[in-house]
XYZ file of C-alpha atoms in Angstrom:
787
model
C -35.073 -32.822 -69.817
C -32.641 -34.737 -67.431
C -29.947 -34.071 -70.038
C -30.548 -30.513 -70.262
C -30.539 -30.360 -66.400
C -27.018 -32.187 -66.032
C -25.465 -29.652 -68.617
C -26.688 -26.835 -66.603
C -25.331 -28.463 -63.493
C -22.144 -29.045 -65.427
C -21.829 -25.474 -66.590
C -22.681 -24.192 -63.089
C -20.152 -26.110 -61.286
C -17.328 -25.446 -63.776
C -18.054 -21.543 -63.872
C -15.908 -19.943 -61.109
C -18.326 -17.171 -60.576
C -21.123 -19.269 -59.946
C -19.329 -21.720 -57.820
C -18.465 -18.363 -55.656
C -21.971 -17.391 -55.479
C -23.232 -20.989 -54.190
C -20.266 -20.970 -51.612
C -21.686 -17.691 -50.195
C -25.187 -18.531 -50.259
C -24.477 -22.058 -48.442
C -22.079 -19.879 -46.025
C -24.742 -17.162 -45.233
C -27.134 -20.187 -44.697
C -25.070 -21.639 -42.310
C -24.066 -18.475 -40.305
C -27.981 -17.654 -40.026
C -28.636 -20.972 -38.708
C -25.756 -20.760 -36.280
C -26.834 -17.481 -34.994
C -30.371 -18.742 -34.598
C -28.970 -21.910 -32.766
C -26.761 -19.785 -30.342
C -29.280 -16.890 -29.592
C -30.328 -18.667 -26.644
C -26.710 -19.086 -25.140
C -25.886 -15.396 -26.343
C -28.791 -13.747 -24.664
C -27.919 -15.787 -21.569
C -24.742 -14.618 -21.418
C -25.814 -11.120 -21.977
C -28.234 -11.244 -19.101
C -25.757 -12.664 -16.958
C -23.335 -10.314 -17.477
C -25.735 -7.365 -17.269
C -27.274 -8.718 -13.981
C -23.388 -9.865 -12.407
C -22.140 -6.271 -12.831
C -24.686 -4.656 -10.214
C -24.523 -7.801 -8.200
C -20.405 -7.550 -8.269
C -20.672 -3.767 -7.692
C -22.998 -4.323 -4.449
C -20.942 -7.000 -3.080
C -17.816 -5.031 -3.747
C -19.483 -1.871 -1.659
C -20.506 -4.513 1.103
C -17.009 -5.856 1.168
C -15.189 -2.472 1.233
C -17.786 -1.054 3.852
C -16.894 -4.069 6.282
C -13.326 -4.085 5.751
C -13.243 -0.303 6.383
C -14.928 -0.964 9.812
C -12.753 -3.945 10.709
C -9.566 -1.552 9.577
C -10.954 1.223 11.973
C -11.272 -1.655 14.526
C -7.954 -2.675 14.179
C -6.544 0.987 14.483
C -8.589 1.297 17.669
C -6.932 -2.085 18.784
C -3.368 -0.600 18.148
C -4.321 2.398 19.864
C -5.439 0.304 22.887
C -2.195 -1.836 22.815
C -0.054 1.303 22.603
C -1.942 3.436 25.479
C 0.573 4.059 28.490
C -2.089 2.791 31.034
C -2.338 -0.675 29.221
C 1.343 -0.563 28.886
C 1.418 -0.177 32.687
C -1.061 -2.913 33.093
C 1.069 -5.631 31.346
C 4.198 -4.692 32.610
C 3.696 -3.442 36.422
C 4.230 -5.491 39.365
C 0.902 -4.418 40.786
C -1.828 -4.678 38.106
C -4.879 -3.616 40.179
C -3.638 -0.013 40.803
C -6.727 2.099 41.180
C -5.513 5.049 39.160
C -4.153 2.851 36.389
C -7.514 0.557 36.052
C -9.766 3.676 36.329
C -7.487 5.470 33.295
C -8.043 2.110 31.442
C -11.614 1.939 31.846
C -12.041 5.735 31.044
C -10.150 5.256 27.864
C -12.228 2.178 26.779
C -15.688 3.909 27.640
C -14.671 6.757 25.435
C -13.693 4.528 22.483
C -17.007 2.609 22.929
C -19.061 5.819 23.524
C -17.483 7.250 20.107
C -17.632 4.096 17.992
C -21.158 2.922 16.765
C -19.739 -0.736 15.827
C -17.760 -1.778 19.187
C -19.830 -3.493 22.015
C -17.006 -3.927 24.441
C -13.096 -4.114 24.804
C -10.796 -6.646 26.389
C -7.238 -6.659 27.386
C -5.662 -10.079 28.276
C -2.387 -10.402 30.201
C -0.918 -13.740 28.861
C 1.743 -14.091 31.478
C -0.515 -13.594 34.308
C -3.804 -14.648 33.202
C -5.509 -11.317 34.164
C -8.132 -8.981 32.214
C -8.942 -5.548 32.054
C -12.091 -4.799 30.125
C -15.077 -2.603 29.380
C -17.724 -3.005 30.963
C -16.303 -5.959 33.088
C -13.848 -4.236 34.494
C -10.639 -5.898 36.079
C -10.376 -9.558 36.779
C -7.040 -11.082 38.132
C -7.568 -14.316 36.617
C -9.284 -15.854 33.650
C -11.098 -18.411 35.901
C -13.115 -15.293 37.389
C -13.507 -13.753 34.180
C -16.962 -14.670 32.483
C -15.667 -14.274 28.970
C -12.177 -16.088 28.786
C -12.760 -19.179 26.686
C -11.159 -17.163 23.728
C -7.767 -17.056 25.320
C -6.505 -19.922 23.294
C -6.752 -17.728 20.023
C -3.056 -16.821 21.066
C -1.926 -20.059 19.454
C -3.426 -19.180 15.748
C -1.715 -15.693 15.353
C 1.468 -17.393 13.808
C 3.349 -14.357 11.999
C -0.043 -12.495 11.829
C -0.767 -9.522 14.149
C -4.706 -9.256 13.828
C -7.281 -12.025 13.615
C -11.159 -11.591 13.089
C -13.235 -14.803 14.338
C -16.798 -15.461 15.340
C -17.106 -16.947 18.570
C -19.351 -18.212 21.081
C -20.214 -16.108 24.120
C -21.361 -17.873 27.387
C -24.382 -16.715 29.367
C -23.671 -13.846 31.487
C -20.305 -13.036 29.713
C -21.363 -9.801 28.277
C -21.778 -7.577 31.108
C -25.451 -6.795 30.211
C -24.607 -5.069 27.077
C -25.592 -8.095 24.805
C -26.983 -11.471 25.217
C -25.334 -14.806 25.119
C -24.691 -16.179 21.790
C -22.200 -15.549 19.169
C -20.054 -12.587 18.961
C -17.748 -11.314 15.965
C -14.366 -10.416 17.766
C -11.194 -8.656 16.601
C -8.281 -9.908 18.241
C -4.744 -7.776 18.233
C -1.372 -9.221 19.280
C 0.507 -6.871 21.799
C 4.325 -6.978 21.538
C 6.348 -5.540 24.335
C 10.155 -5.377 23.539
C 9.373 -8.281 20.676
C 7.582 -10.416 23.290
C 4.006 -11.419 22.896
C 2.678 -10.035 26.331
C -1.255 -9.828 25.544
C -4.260 -9.763 23.350
C -6.681 -6.847 22.794
C -9.983 -8.046 21.964
C -12.522 -5.726 20.192
C -16.192 -7.138 20.210
C -17.975 -5.881 16.968
C -21.762 -5.088 16.667
C -22.726 -7.398 13.917
C -25.812 -5.659 13.074
C -23.965 -2.316 12.551
C -20.792 -4.376 10.684
C -23.033 -6.023 8.100
C -25.615 -3.274 7.706
C -24.644 -2.602 4.177
C -24.968 -6.214 3.144
C -28.915 -5.897 2.936
C -29.746 -5.534 -0.862
C -32.530 -3.061 -2.073
C -35.552 -4.996 -3.431
C -35.935 -4.181 -7.047
C -37.323 -7.316 -8.766
C -38.656 -10.442 -8.165
C -35.495 -12.535 -8.531
C -34.821 -15.241 -6.040
C -31.487 -14.090 -4.717
C -29.207 -14.155 -1.433
C -26.065 -13.007 0.019
C -23.627 -14.735 2.600
C -20.347 -14.029 4.112
C -18.120 -16.878 4.815
C -14.955 -17.240 7.012
C -11.828 -18.860 6.276
C -12.999 -22.223 8.091
C -16.041 -22.354 5.293
C -18.620 -21.191 8.358
C -21.305 -18.746 7.379
C -20.691 -15.408 9.365
C -23.910 -13.638 7.935
C -26.571 -14.026 5.191
C -29.067 -12.173 3.903
C -31.665 -14.615 2.059
C -35.102 -14.377 0.430
C -35.698 -18.065 0.960
C -35.079 -21.111 -0.762
C -31.090 -21.015 0.176
C -29.724 -23.294 2.646
C -26.412 -23.886 4.196
C -25.336 -27.043 1.897
C -25.904 -24.629 -1.144
C -23.302 -22.172 0.235
C -21.013 -25.016 1.248
C -21.093 -26.391 -2.179
C -20.701 -23.221 -4.044
C -17.493 -22.047 -2.013
C -15.929 -25.365 -1.999
C -15.563 -25.314 -5.802
C -11.922 -25.253 -6.842
C -10.523 -22.303 -8.908
C -10.530 -18.421 -8.172
C -13.499 -17.498 -10.450
C -15.561 -14.492 -9.253
C -18.482 -15.336 -11.598
C -19.897 -18.891 -12.539
C -22.820 -20.993 -13.090
C -23.583 -23.542 -10.473
C -26.520 -26.179 -9.977
C -27.683 -27.376 -6.758
C -30.930 -29.758 -6.480
C -31.464 -29.559 -10.191
C -31.539 -25.793 -9.656
C -29.338 -23.310 -11.824
C -27.853 -20.156 -10.329
C -25.447 -17.424 -10.938
C -23.004 -17.044 -8.530
C -20.672 -14.018 -7.731
C -17.722 -14.151 -5.144
C -15.422 -11.786 -3.876
C -12.573 -12.255 -1.417
C -11.576 -9.819 1.296
C -7.756 -9.206 0.961
C -8.181 -7.824 4.729
C -9.879 -10.724 6.550
C -9.753 -13.523 3.642
C -13.967 -13.758 4.094
C -15.496 -14.909 0.833
C -18.651 -12.569 -0.185
C -21.130 -14.610 -2.013
C -24.142 -13.718 -3.948
C -26.615 -16.154 -5.535
C -29.283 -15.343 -8.338
C -31.939 -17.969 -9.477
C -31.539 -18.379 -13.376
C -35.093 -19.902 -13.842
C -36.868 -16.542 -13.690
C -33.669 -14.724 -15.319
C -33.940 -16.728 -18.445
C -37.634 -17.056 -19.155
C -37.584 -14.387 -21.712
C -34.426 -15.909 -23.067
C -36.069 -18.789 -24.237
C -38.896 -16.893 -25.977
C -36.157 -14.892 -27.914
C -34.411 -17.935 -28.776
C -37.727 -19.236 -30.548
C -38.447 -15.939 -32.227
C -34.743 -15.936 -33.840
C -35.171 -19.490 -35.225
C -38.360 -18.144 -36.867
C -36.863 -15.093 -38.179
C -33.687 -16.948 -39.525
C -35.643 -18.921 -42.086
C -36.946 -15.691 -43.526
C -33.561 -13.957 -43.401
C -32.200 -16.985 -45.311
C -34.480 -16.556 -48.338
C -33.710 -12.904 -48.306
C -29.835 -13.536 -48.044
C -30.016 -15.798 -51.007
C -31.700 -13.130 -53.207
C -29.283 -10.631 -52.083
C -26.354 -12.743 -53.017
C -27.717 -13.353 -56.366
C -28.108 -9.270 -56.868
C -24.638 -8.674 -55.484
C -23.061 -11.359 -57.866
C -24.473 -9.740 -60.825
C -22.800 -6.510 -59.861
C -19.711 -7.497 -58.279
C -18.247 -9.646 -61.002
C -18.509 -6.972 -63.865
C -15.088 -5.738 -63.429
C -13.930 -9.392 -64.136
C -15.941 -9.873 -67.122
C -14.627 -6.709 -68.431
C -11.108 -7.970 -67.981
C -12.184 -11.256 -69.845
C -13.559 -9.022 -72.725
C -10.234 -7.119 -72.827
C -8.368 -10.228 -73.004
C -10.685 -11.468 -75.861
C -10.192 -8.113 -77.808
C -6.287 -8.778 -77.700
C -6.543 -12.382 -78.646
C -5.186 -13.386 -75.224
C -8.163 -15.306 -74.222
C -7.518 -18.714 -72.283
C -9.822 -21.364 -72.852
C -11.453 -23.098 -69.694
C -10.341 -20.285 -67.329
C -11.508 -16.947 -66.021
C -9.597 -14.105 -64.405
C -11.145 -14.067 -60.973
C -8.271 -15.842 -59.551
C -5.898 -13.491 -61.209
C -7.804 -10.063 -59.610
C -7.825 -11.769 -56.399
C -4.122 -12.691 -56.542
C -3.240 -9.299 -57.627
C -5.023 -7.738 -54.912
C -3.829 -9.934 -52.271
C -0.094 -9.401 -53.464
C -0.504 -5.582 -53.328
C -2.085 -5.808 -50.013
C 0.602 -7.861 -48.627
C 3.239 -5.712 -50.083
C 1.727 -2.739 -48.613
C 1.159 -4.539 -45.156
C 4.973 -5.461 -44.893
C 6.178 -2.240 -45.908
C 4.088 -0.509 -43.067
C 5.391 -3.447 -40.972
C 8.872 -2.742 -41.664
C 8.830 1.292 -41.034
C 7.035 0.595 -37.701
C 9.129 -2.308 -36.314
C 12.274 -1.160 -37.359
C 12.815 1.527 -34.583
C 11.644 -1.064 -31.926
C 13.880 -3.592 -33.332
C 16.875 -1.329 -33.239
C 15.593 -0.163 -29.422
C 15.660 -3.666 -28.333
C 19.147 -4.514 -30.161
C 20.542 -1.586 -27.843
C 18.474 -3.006 -24.698
C 20.048 -6.407 -25.465
C 23.456 -5.289 -25.444
C 22.953 -3.488 -22.294
C 21.537 -6.441 -20.479
C 24.107 -8.810 -21.951
C 21.783 -10.798 -24.150
C 24.119 -9.905 -26.899
C 27.637 -10.268 -25.798
C 29.985 -11.114 -28.718
C 31.037 -8.547 -30.992
C 30.545 -10.870 -33.993
C 26.807 -11.014 -33.066
C 26.634 -7.078 -32.401
C 28.050 -6.373 -36.052
C 25.838 -9.063 -37.713
C 22.684 -7.440 -36.039
C 24.126 -4.006 -36.643
C 24.123 -4.596 -40.442
C 20.402 -5.830 -40.256
C 18.904 -3.051 -38.279
C 21.087 0.132 -39.369
C 21.381 -0.446 -43.090
C 20.798 3.124 -43.991
C 23.423 4.334 -41.425
C 27.001 5.131 -42.603
C 30.665 4.506 -41.342
C 30.759 7.651 -39.317
C 31.838 7.342 -35.589
C 29.118 6.566 -32.999
C 28.558 8.183 -29.799
C 26.317 6.582 -26.702
C 24.406 9.169 -24.699
C 22.796 7.699 -21.246
C 20.015 10.304 -20.103
C 18.773 10.115 -16.570
C 15.866 11.411 -14.677
C 17.189 13.775 -11.779
C 15.747 13.004 -8.341
C 14.086 9.698 -9.583
C 12.340 8.693 -6.333
C 10.885 12.492 -6.007
C 9.782 12.388 -9.750
C 8.115 8.874 -9.373
C 6.160 10.261 -6.349
C 5.335 13.533 -8.120
C 3.756 11.886 -10.988
C 1.078 9.019 -11.255
C 2.813 5.640 -12.356
C 0.510 5.488 -15.343
C 2.083 8.760 -16.572
C 5.907 7.412 -16.218
C 6.298 5.788 -19.527
C 4.392 8.678 -21.507
C 7.129 11.254 -19.731
C 9.879 9.154 -20.854
C 8.428 8.871 -24.277
C 7.948 12.386 -24.235
C 11.912 12.947 -23.188
C 13.000 10.552 -26.247
C 10.753 12.599 -28.614
C 12.222 15.925 -27.526
C 15.763 14.913 -27.641
C 15.426 12.880 -30.893
C 13.575 16.038 -32.737
C 16.421 18.317 -31.283
C 19.269 15.906 -32.634
C 17.518 14.921 -35.930
C 18.758 17.810 -38.165
C 22.238 16.863 -37.835
C 22.289 13.387 -36.352
C 20.883 9.740 -36.904
C 19.248 8.812 -33.704
C 17.827 5.549 -32.025
C 16.224 5.767 -28.421
C 15.960 2.931 -25.963
C 14.417 2.878 -22.509
C 16.554 1.169 -20.124
C 14.170 1.225 -17.388
C 13.227 3.236 -14.289
C 15.397 6.643 -14.565
C 17.312 5.687 -17.739
C 17.058 6.532 -21.415
C 19.693 5.773 -24.059
C 20.612 7.505 -27.422
C 22.821 6.285 -30.059
C 24.018 9.089 -32.103
C 25.689 9.141 -35.497
C 26.499 12.391 -37.353
C 24.740 12.665 -40.708
C 27.992 14.405 -42.124
C 31.629 14.662 -41.202
C 32.934 17.558 -39.005
C 35.591 18.360 -37.267
C 33.517 19.752 -34.190
C 31.754 16.652 -33.713
C 32.542 16.366 -29.998
C 31.811 20.211 -29.557
C 28.472 19.785 -31.587
C 27.493 16.881 -29.455
C 28.051 18.637 -26.082
C 26.071 21.662 -27.331
C 23.263 19.615 -28.684
C 23.009 17.735 -24.952
C 22.920 20.727 -23.089
C 20.332 22.341 -25.456
C 18.150 19.150 -25.205
C 18.428 19.197 -21.257
C 17.413 22.636 -21.210
C 14.451 22.090 -23.326
C 13.200 19.108 -21.245
C 13.448 21.234 -18.321
C 11.659 23.894 -19.595
C 8.860 21.868 -21.299
C 8.230 18.966 -18.916
C 9.143 20.642 -15.646
C 11.815 18.412 -14.526
C 15.575 17.997 -15.039
C 17.825 15.400 -16.965
C 21.426 14.700 -16.671
C 23.394 13.030 -19.574
C 26.388 10.894 -19.678
C 28.271 10.895 -23.102
C 30.643 8.324 -24.440
C 33.740 8.901 -26.724
C 33.144 8.321 -30.359
C 33.786 4.879 -31.722
C 33.924 3.847 -35.482
C 33.006 0.192 -34.688
C 29.638 -1.213 -33.838
C 31.596 -3.795 -32.065
C 32.407 -1.687 -29.386
C 28.825 -0.431 -28.448
C 28.981 -2.255 -24.882
C 32.158 -0.437 -24.294
C 30.438 3.148 -25.102
C 27.608 2.205 -22.971
C 30.064 1.761 -19.882
C 31.935 4.878 -20.813
C 28.427 7.178 -21.063
C 27.243 5.500 -17.447
C 30.729 5.965 -16.095
C 30.585 9.717 -17.123
C 26.729 9.883 -15.913
C 28.265 9.093 -12.273
C 29.788 12.504 -11.814
C 26.443 13.956 -11.670
C 27.000 13.152 -7.889
C 29.728 15.892 -7.767
C 28.348 18.168 -10.326
C 24.825 18.453 -9.915
C 21.408 18.281 -11.660
C 21.274 19.014 -15.162
C 24.694 18.286 -16.268
C 26.160 17.076 -19.342
C 29.188 15.273 -18.626
C 31.663 13.763 -21.679
C 33.790 10.805 -20.717
C 36.702 12.456 -22.131
C 35.950 14.996 -19.531
C 36.672 12.598 -16.473
C 38.684 9.702 -18.185
C 41.877 10.941 -16.540
C 40.309 11.272 -13.088
C 42.420 9.238 -10.535
C 41.412 9.185 -6.895
C 43.268 10.387 -3.982
C 45.537 7.846 -2.006
C 43.289 8.003 1.231
C 41.205 5.029 1.712
C 37.574 5.496 2.421
C 36.741 4.905 5.961
C 33.382 4.214 7.599
C 34.254 4.881 11.142
C 32.119 7.779 11.046
C 28.868 5.282 10.701
C 29.643 3.917 14.177
C 29.831 7.127 15.354
C 26.506 8.269 13.850
C 24.881 4.859 15.082
C 26.018 5.806 18.553
C 24.839 9.625 18.401
C 21.432 8.362 16.981
C 20.875 5.861 19.913
C 21.681 8.454 22.296
C 18.972 11.062 21.089
C 22.015 13.566 20.469
C 20.493 15.254 17.287
C 23.346 17.997 17.280
C 25.924 15.370 16.894
C 24.354 13.288 14.525
C 23.647 16.357 12.039
C 27.357 17.311 12.710
C 28.744 13.578 11.663
C 26.481 13.715 8.591
C 27.910 17.241 7.647
C 31.362 16.301 8.146
C 31.172 13.149 6.079
C 29.713 15.204 3.058
C 32.539 17.402 3.432
C 35.084 14.647 3.270
C 33.557 12.996 0.525
C 33.694 16.339 -1.571
C 37.467 16.702 -0.606
C 38.266 13.216 -1.132
C 38.060 13.072 -4.864
C 36.979 9.360 -4.916
C 34.955 7.687 -7.874
C 31.459 8.271 -8.054
C 30.771 4.688 -7.955
C 32.697 4.037 -4.649
C 31.175 7.156 -3.122
C 27.694 5.894 -3.701
C 28.905 2.474 -2.504
C 29.670 4.177 0.809
C 26.492 6.361 0.780
C 24.165 3.094 0.097
C 25.715 1.330 3.111
C 24.945 4.152 5.202
C 21.633 4.626 4.081
C 21.058 0.855 4.916
C 22.350 1.484 8.293
C 19.824 4.193 8.711
C 17.197 1.952 7.698
C 18.258 -0.719 9.938
C 18.096 1.835 13.062
C 14.706 2.971 11.694
C 13.249 -0.485 11.479
C 13.820 -0.931 15.075
C 11.194 1.772 16.312
C 8.837 1.959 13.481
C 9.196 -1.053 11.054
C 6.002 0.053 8.975
C 7.069 3.393 8.048
C 10.759 2.647 7.446
C 9.504 -0.469 5.217
C 7.305 1.520 2.850
C 9.916 4.446 2.645
C 12.749 3.707 0.178
C 14.536 7.065 0.428
C 18.112 5.187 -0.308
C 17.046 3.195 -3.297
C 17.775 5.774 -5.951
C 20.819 7.510 -4.570
C 22.671 7.230 -7.826
C 19.867 9.942 -9.278
C 20.738 12.321 -6.446
C 23.630 15.070 -5.914
C 25.849 14.801 -2.991
C 24.302 18.032 -1.195
C 20.644 16.507 -1.594
C 22.140 12.930 -0.293
C 23.717 14.836 2.586
C 20.358 16.750 3.105
C 18.379 13.476 3.243
C 20.749 11.892 5.612
C 20.423 14.939 7.826
C 16.768 14.764 8.158
C 16.818 11.017 8.654
C 19.621 11.239 10.989
C 17.695 14.042 12.996
C 14.442 12.437 13.140
C 15.698 8.876 14.476
C 17.615 11.068 16.957
C 14.609 12.726 18.044
C 12.678 9.332 18.113
C 15.343 7.894 20.523
C 15.416 10.810 22.603
C 11.760 10.979 23.057
C 11.824 7.177 23.761
C 14.256 7.541 26.403
C 12.226 10.318 28.009
C 9.275 8.506 28.272
C 10.711 5.308 29.784
C 12.312 7.715 32.584
C 8.613 9.259 33.091
C 7.038 5.879 33.375
C 9.857 4.873 35.778
C 8.977 8.053 38.152
C 5.513 7.412 37.934
C 6.121 3.641 39.326
C 8.208 5.294 42.116
C 5.191 7.555 43.249
C 2.627 4.812 42.827
C 5.006 2.694 45.516
C 5.256 5.768 47.788
C 1.392 6.323 47.852
C 1.064 2.473 48.811
C 3.456 2.743 51.588
C 2.742 6.200 53.360
C 2.431 4.555 56.868
C 5.385 2.435 56.623
C 9.155 3.364 57.604
C 10.567 3.042 54.212
C 13.558 4.842 52.780
C 14.941 5.913 49.383
C 16.659 2.782 48.936
C 13.376 0.771 49.178
C 11.876 3.079 46.393
C 14.693 2.605 44.197
C 14.740 -1.331 44.748
C 10.788 -1.159 44.007
C 11.845 0.280 40.660
C 14.621 -1.899 39.971
C 17.287 0.869 39.536
C 20.367 2.219 41.763
C 19.562 4.876 44.394
C 21.737 7.449 42.278
C 20.034 7.022 39.068
C 16.460 6.843 40.763
C 17.388 10.295 42.377
C 18.784 11.803 39.233
C 15.440 10.537 37.264
C 13.337 11.666 39.771
C 14.678 14.933 40.151
C 14.740 15.424 36.561
C 11.295 14.472 35.541
C 9.399 15.495 38.766
C 11.589 18.601 39.431
C 11.669 17.353 43.282
C 13.825 15.083 45.489
C 12.395 11.651 46.211
C 12.529 12.571 49.913
C 10.732 15.766 49.414
C 7.976 14.262 47.205
C 7.245 11.422 49.659
C 7.350 13.745 52.596
C 4.843 15.995 50.763
C 2.465 12.774 50.252
C 2.379 12.028 53.981
C 1.650 15.390 54.732
C -1.181 15.750 52.271
C -2.662 12.612 53.755
C -2.382 13.609 57.378
C -4.258 16.556 56.427
C -6.989 14.745 55.402
C -7.048 12.752 58.305
C -7.057 15.601 60.506
C -10.121 16.852 58.835
C -12.166 13.567 58.130
C -11.401 11.979 61.307
C -11.350 12.347 65.228
C -8.306 10.233 65.875
C -5.562 11.456 67.842
C -2.477 13.250 66.472
C -0.212 10.443 67.747
C -2.373 7.908 65.807
C -2.378 10.027 62.539
C 1.366 10.464 62.700
C 1.948 6.485 63.004
C -0.663 6.013 59.723
C 1.668 8.550 57.752
C 4.787 6.546 58.835
C 6.065 8.597 61.876
C 6.591 6.646 65.187
C 7.197 10.014 67.377
C 4.470 12.410 67.746
C 7.042 15.357 68.087
C 8.755 14.558 64.653
C 5.526 14.582 63.099
C 4.607 17.988 64.287
C 7.593 19.533 63.319
C 7.630 18.234 59.625
C 3.932 18.901 59.456
C 4.557 22.528 60.739
C 7.432 23.068 58.270
C 5.076 22.218 55.118
C 1.975 23.658 56.210
C 2.983 26.800 58.306
C 0.734 25.579 61.225
C 0.330 22.826 63.693
C -1.585 19.603 63.232
C -3.917 20.680 65.946
C -4.396 24.371 64.895
C -5.153 22.955 61.401
C -7.695 20.732 62.563
C -9.496 23.614 64.430
C -8.828 25.867 61.593
C -10.629 23.553 58.860
C -13.237 22.609 61.478
C -14.352 26.264 62.166
C -14.444 26.903 58.075
C -16.705 23.712 57.908
C -18.813 24.970 60.878
C -19.216 28.456 59.123
C -20.273 27.015 55.961
C -22.952 24.805 57.461
C -24.303 27.716 59.547
C -24.593 29.967 56.215
C -26.150 26.942 54.368
C -28.942 26.554 57.186
C -29.606 30.455 57.191
C -30.230 30.393 53.502
C -32.534 27.407 53.563
C -34.544 28.930 56.230
C -34.931 32.190 54.412
C -35.939 30.393 51.161
C -38.578 28.494 52.601
C -40.088 31.701 53.962
C -40.313 32.762 50.223
C -37.490 35.117 50.464
C -34.787 35.260 47.591
C -31.179 34.924 48.611
C -28.576 36.251 46.351
C -25.956 33.739 45.094
């Protein structure tokens, strides 16, 4: 019995088929046991993933909602900083002008009334320590302003322009709008001519700002959400209980930038989601207790362990059945060898079948891989030469013989294809489509060249593609055929894809070691698109004899253009740009030199624009891809930018003159009763008498003296009607020491003497009162009176 069992085992272990069956059986057993052992953790991971996605989405929605409110509040802070009355408050000598403070108060009231999430607005003058706010009004010192403890925020700005902080509000500081306690405030730096002059503080309503943070109650899971600021303090929380500040502090202090992880605190396991706001840097954290989450997963684990034993038995029976069917071909091969007297003792042919299958499969895969990668390797070869990674002629020839074995000794031509108006093209199509469109250009050109030419395409980045061409057969019309094919390809691309391309074509070279030279020739030819326009096909042989004129390129017109723009002279600015374009067309310079001058000109315009509007001119990039534009379009671009900057400078100059005149008017109103002259008014404005007179006449359409006299006469008219003072006293109150002089000037402006004016206005007032009393008497008797 024992001896028979030993023989059976020996036969089983020496037979390859049986060994394979045993191996498969053991492998299936191990796999099933592994699945059963890891089912708990798999289900845990799945449940966490399914739960974390909605938690992540809700946090994302809440964060986007809050960031949107903060961005809007920041925009309101910017509008406050740029408001004319706020500018006057921060720069005028007299800050407590009634008209200016009233204008600021009315503007703040409108902003708060139209915005649900703003509680109050402060403007703080850092130089003089004064405030103007809604609802507190004007305060000349931070000592008298009830809510001024936050002014130290100025030291925290650094290079930032906006900060959001949660701060303490002292009792009585809220102006009756909110109670004392904490306040979430957006602070905005106010810069005037590059100097840090003041701070705008926007006090936000937390209940409105954090409204979207409250999650809907859809299950019995223990969960909570928190917002943590840059200092690690909790700004806001929505908790269902059982979540303390220590839990939050320990979680957010964990190293790394994971957005989802497991976290244990006081013996309890939590699933944590975290997002970081790109605007404020706040952390939005969500906690879910995993005890209730994984209760069912444990039950699933136990069930899978029970099922795995049954599955193992079924798997073993299945393996036995498969073994009996799967090895029939091998047994047939063995029989064939026996019939041909080629049987090999103590061996089977299973290894031979497996080896044959692997060899055939490997051969097919290698063949397919070579067919797929050869075009990519050829394209990379051209790109490496273009970038200078392959520089030696020997290396070029060695790699050429490896990648281009099926090419002949016919001459090689290099073509650089460039997308016209690349910046406009890049804005027209989504960035995700750029590679697809360039791939379409390569396919179209390769398809059109394929009947007569061997082609390899390479992407050189941004606007450029490259084509390496070799004729399939010798021809005397090679150059003409290349030109015609390139023009046809440019026309087809324009018709099918809706945009134009230009091409630079090198001379023909018989040696692969001259590919770098061919690339330079093609790019040199392509540069003449600047003068020839879009959709051009330019051969190097056509432009190789071009010699520039003896005249040297001058940039004096750049200084003239800068002066015209800063003077606000739009017509002169446009004329200078047009003259520059005409000179460049007539000069016959190399395209490279012309583009160099144009790029320096564009950089000059950019620097001028950055002085006035840094954000717009920093985001725009109109001068980055000038080499893809024609000279006419570059001139149009420069003309529009020069006109825009001239108008901006002109508006700026006009607005400054008007503000200066308003300051002179305010000075007149404050000194109606004093014997001041034009010299005093000009000194108060900080300009000369002649400039003050010129600007006042230009902006107010009136002389300073005439305007001041009119203000005095209007005030005298009010005093004549509202008081019973003597005419001589009224004359002194409006700046006239002699009564006769006052009467003469009053009569000139009102066409009536002061005494007659008082009598006339008194008569009108008495007549109106009599009529009103008569109407009241009639209405008291039940009579209707027509309005």
